[in-house]
Amino acid sequence: MSPVDDTFISASLDKTIRIWDLHCQNCQGLINPLGTPLCSFDPEGLIFAAGVDSKTVKLYDFRAFDKGPFGCFETRFNRVCDWTSLKFSNDGKQILISTNGGIIHILEQTELHLFSCYKGISLEACFTPDSQFVMIGSEDGRVHVWSTESGMKVAVLDGKHSGPISALQFNPSFMTFVSACSNTVRANVFHQSVVDLQLDKLLETMRLFLLFFYNAFSTDVLAPMS
């Protein structure tokens, strides 16, 4: 789904990418990326990336997609599994590639080189709003947090799920995220009781947000009635 309007893109097993508008019944554009694609918009809705045959990333200008990709990059890591999704970070500088083989790849958008590789059973993943961490849902119902800067695991959060986490998404504006398994959906807020390892940067961001919220509303909410 475009982050700026009612258009969206779909990738199909017929090896096509289609452009759609929620207000129209028929597709508004058709792309043949020459392989089985995955696709995702960047945060500004101006560019979308297509992962093709789990080995190539193609970048398209949404305003001129009919002219073909303006960038095409072969990834440099060995293919040991299939890609299952592409996601841009909020700053637009990184692309997260989820796979069906317990590996998560982080690519720098401008260079498209292998940035980091997160091994283990992973089912769903997303960036935090500040683009500094990746949240990875796992088969044990917990959420594993990795630093995109160091490539190290920094925390494990108890998702309290009875089964594998199949969906995970962070709120783009607040310090909350939603995780889900086949029979449970949970909204989670970061606080120290659920952090197994220290998340100093995330906790500091949350503290500043809460301080801002308190200062913004305390005058109206807490002031004594006259």
Coordinates of C-alpha atoms in Angstrom, one line a residue, residues 10-128:
S10 CA 0.6 -6.5 -6.0
A11 CA 3.1 -9.2 -6.9
S12 CA 1.8 -12.5 -8.4
L13 CA 2.9 -16.0 -9.1
D14 CA 2.3 -15.2 -12.8
K15 CA 5.5 -13.2 -12.6
T16 CA 3.9 -9.8 -12.9
I17 CA 3.6 -6.7 -10.7
R18 CA 0.4 -4.7 -11.0
I19 CA -0.5 -1.1 -10.0
W20 CA -3.9 -0.6 -8.4
D21 CA -6.1 2.2 -7.2
L22 CA -8.7 1.5 -4.5
H23 CA -11.2 3.6 -6.5
C24 CA -10.9 1.6 -9.7
Q25 CA -11.8 -1.9 -10.6
N26 CA -9.0 -2.5 -13.1
C27 CA -5.3 -2.4 -12.6
Q28 CA -3.6 0.9 -13.6
G29 CA -0.3 -0.6 -14.7
L30 CA 1.5 -3.8 -15.4
I31 CA 5.2 -4.7 -15.0
N32 CA 7.0 -7.8 -16.1
P33 CA 10.1 -8.1 -13.9
L34 CA 11.3 -11.3 -15.6
G35 CA 10.9 -13.5 -12.5
T36 CA 8.7 -14.2 -9.5
P37 CA 8.5 -10.9 -7.6
L38 CA 8.0 -9.4 -4.2
C39 CA 7.5 -5.7 -3.9
S40 CA 7.3 -2.8 -1.4
F41 CA 7.0 1.0 -1.4
D42 CA 9.6 3.3 0.1
P43 CA 8.4 5.6 3.0
E44 CA 7.7 8.5 0.6
G45 CA 5.7 6.5 -1.9
L46 CA 8.0 7.6 -4.8
I47 CA 10.0 4.4 -5.2
F48 CA 9.2 0.7 -4.9
A49 CA 11.5 -2.2 -4.8
A50 CA 10.9 -5.6 -6.4
G51 CA 12.8 -8.7 -5.2
V52 CA 12.9 -11.1 -8.2
D53 CA 13.5 -14.8 -7.9
S54 CA 15.1 -14.4 -4.4
K55 CA 18.3 -13.0 -5.8
T56 CA 17.8 -9.6 -7.6
V57 CA 16.5 -6.3 -6.3
K58 CA 15.1 -3.8 -8.8
L59 CA 14.2 -0.2 -8.0
Y60 CA 11.4 1.5 -9.8
D61 CA 10.3 5.2 -9.9
F62 CA 6.6 5.0 -9.3
R63 CA 6.0 8.0 -11.5
A64 CA 7.7 6.3 -14.4
F65 CA 7.5 2.6 -13.7
D66 CA 6.7 1.9 -17.4
K67 CA 10.2 2.9 -18.3
G68 CA 11.6 -0.1 -16.3
P69 CA 13.9 -0.1 -13.2
F70 CA 16.4 2.7 -12.7
G71 CA 18.5 0.4 -10.6
C72 CA 19.1 -3.4 -10.7
F73 CA 21.3 -5.2 -8.3
E74 CA 22.3 -8.8 -7.9
T75 CA 22.6 -9.7 -4.2
R76 CA 26.0 -11.2 -3.2
F77 CA 24.9 -13.8 -0.7
N78 CA 24.3 -17.4 -1.6
R79 CA 20.7 -18.4 -2.1
V80 CA 19.8 -21.0 0.5
C81 CA 16.1 -20.2 0.9
D82 CA 13.3 -18.1 -0.8
W83 CA 12.5 -14.5 0.0
T84 CA 9.1 -14.0 1.6
S85 CA 8.8 -10.2 2.0
L86 CA 10.6 -6.8 1.4
K87 CA 10.3 -3.9 3.8
F88 CA 11.9 -0.4 3.7
S89 CA 13.1 1.2 6.9
N90 CA 11.5 4.5 7.9
D91 CA 14.5 6.5 6.8
G92 CA 14.4 4.7 3.4
K93 CA 18.1 3.7 3.7
Q94 CA 17.7 0.0 4.4
I95 CA 15.7 -2.9 3.0
L96 CA 14.7 -5.8 5.2
I97 CA 14.4 -9.2 3.4
S98 CA 12.6 -12.0 5.2
T99 CA 13.0 -15.6 4.1
N100 CA 11.5 -19.0 4.7
G101 CA 14.8 -20.4 5.9
G102 CA 15.4 -18.7 9.2
I103 CA 17.6 -15.9 7.8
I104 CA 16.9 -12.2 7.7
H105 CA 18.9 -10.0 5.4
I106 CA 19.4 -6.2 5.8
L107 CA 20.5 -4.4 2.7
E108 CA 21.7 -0.8 2.4
Q109 CA 19.4 0.7 -0.2
T110 CA 22.1 2.9 -1.9
E111 CA 24.6 0.1 -2.3
L112 CA 22.5 -3.1 -1.9
H113 CA 25.3 -5.0 -0.2
L114 CA 24.8 -7.6 2.5
F115 CA 24.7 -5.6 5.7
S116 CA 23.9 -8.3 8.2
C117 CA 22.5 -11.8 8.5
Y118 CA 20.2 -12.9 11.4
K119 CA 20.2 -16.7 11.7
G120 CA 17.6 -18.7 13.6
I121 CA 14.0 -19.6 13.0
S122 CA 12.3 -16.4 12.0
L123 CA 8.8 -16.0 10.7
E124 CA 8.1 -12.3 10.5
A125 CA 10.2 -9.2 11.0
C126 CA 10.0 -5.4 10.9
F127 CA 12.0 -2.3 11.6
T128 CA 11.5 -0.1 14.7

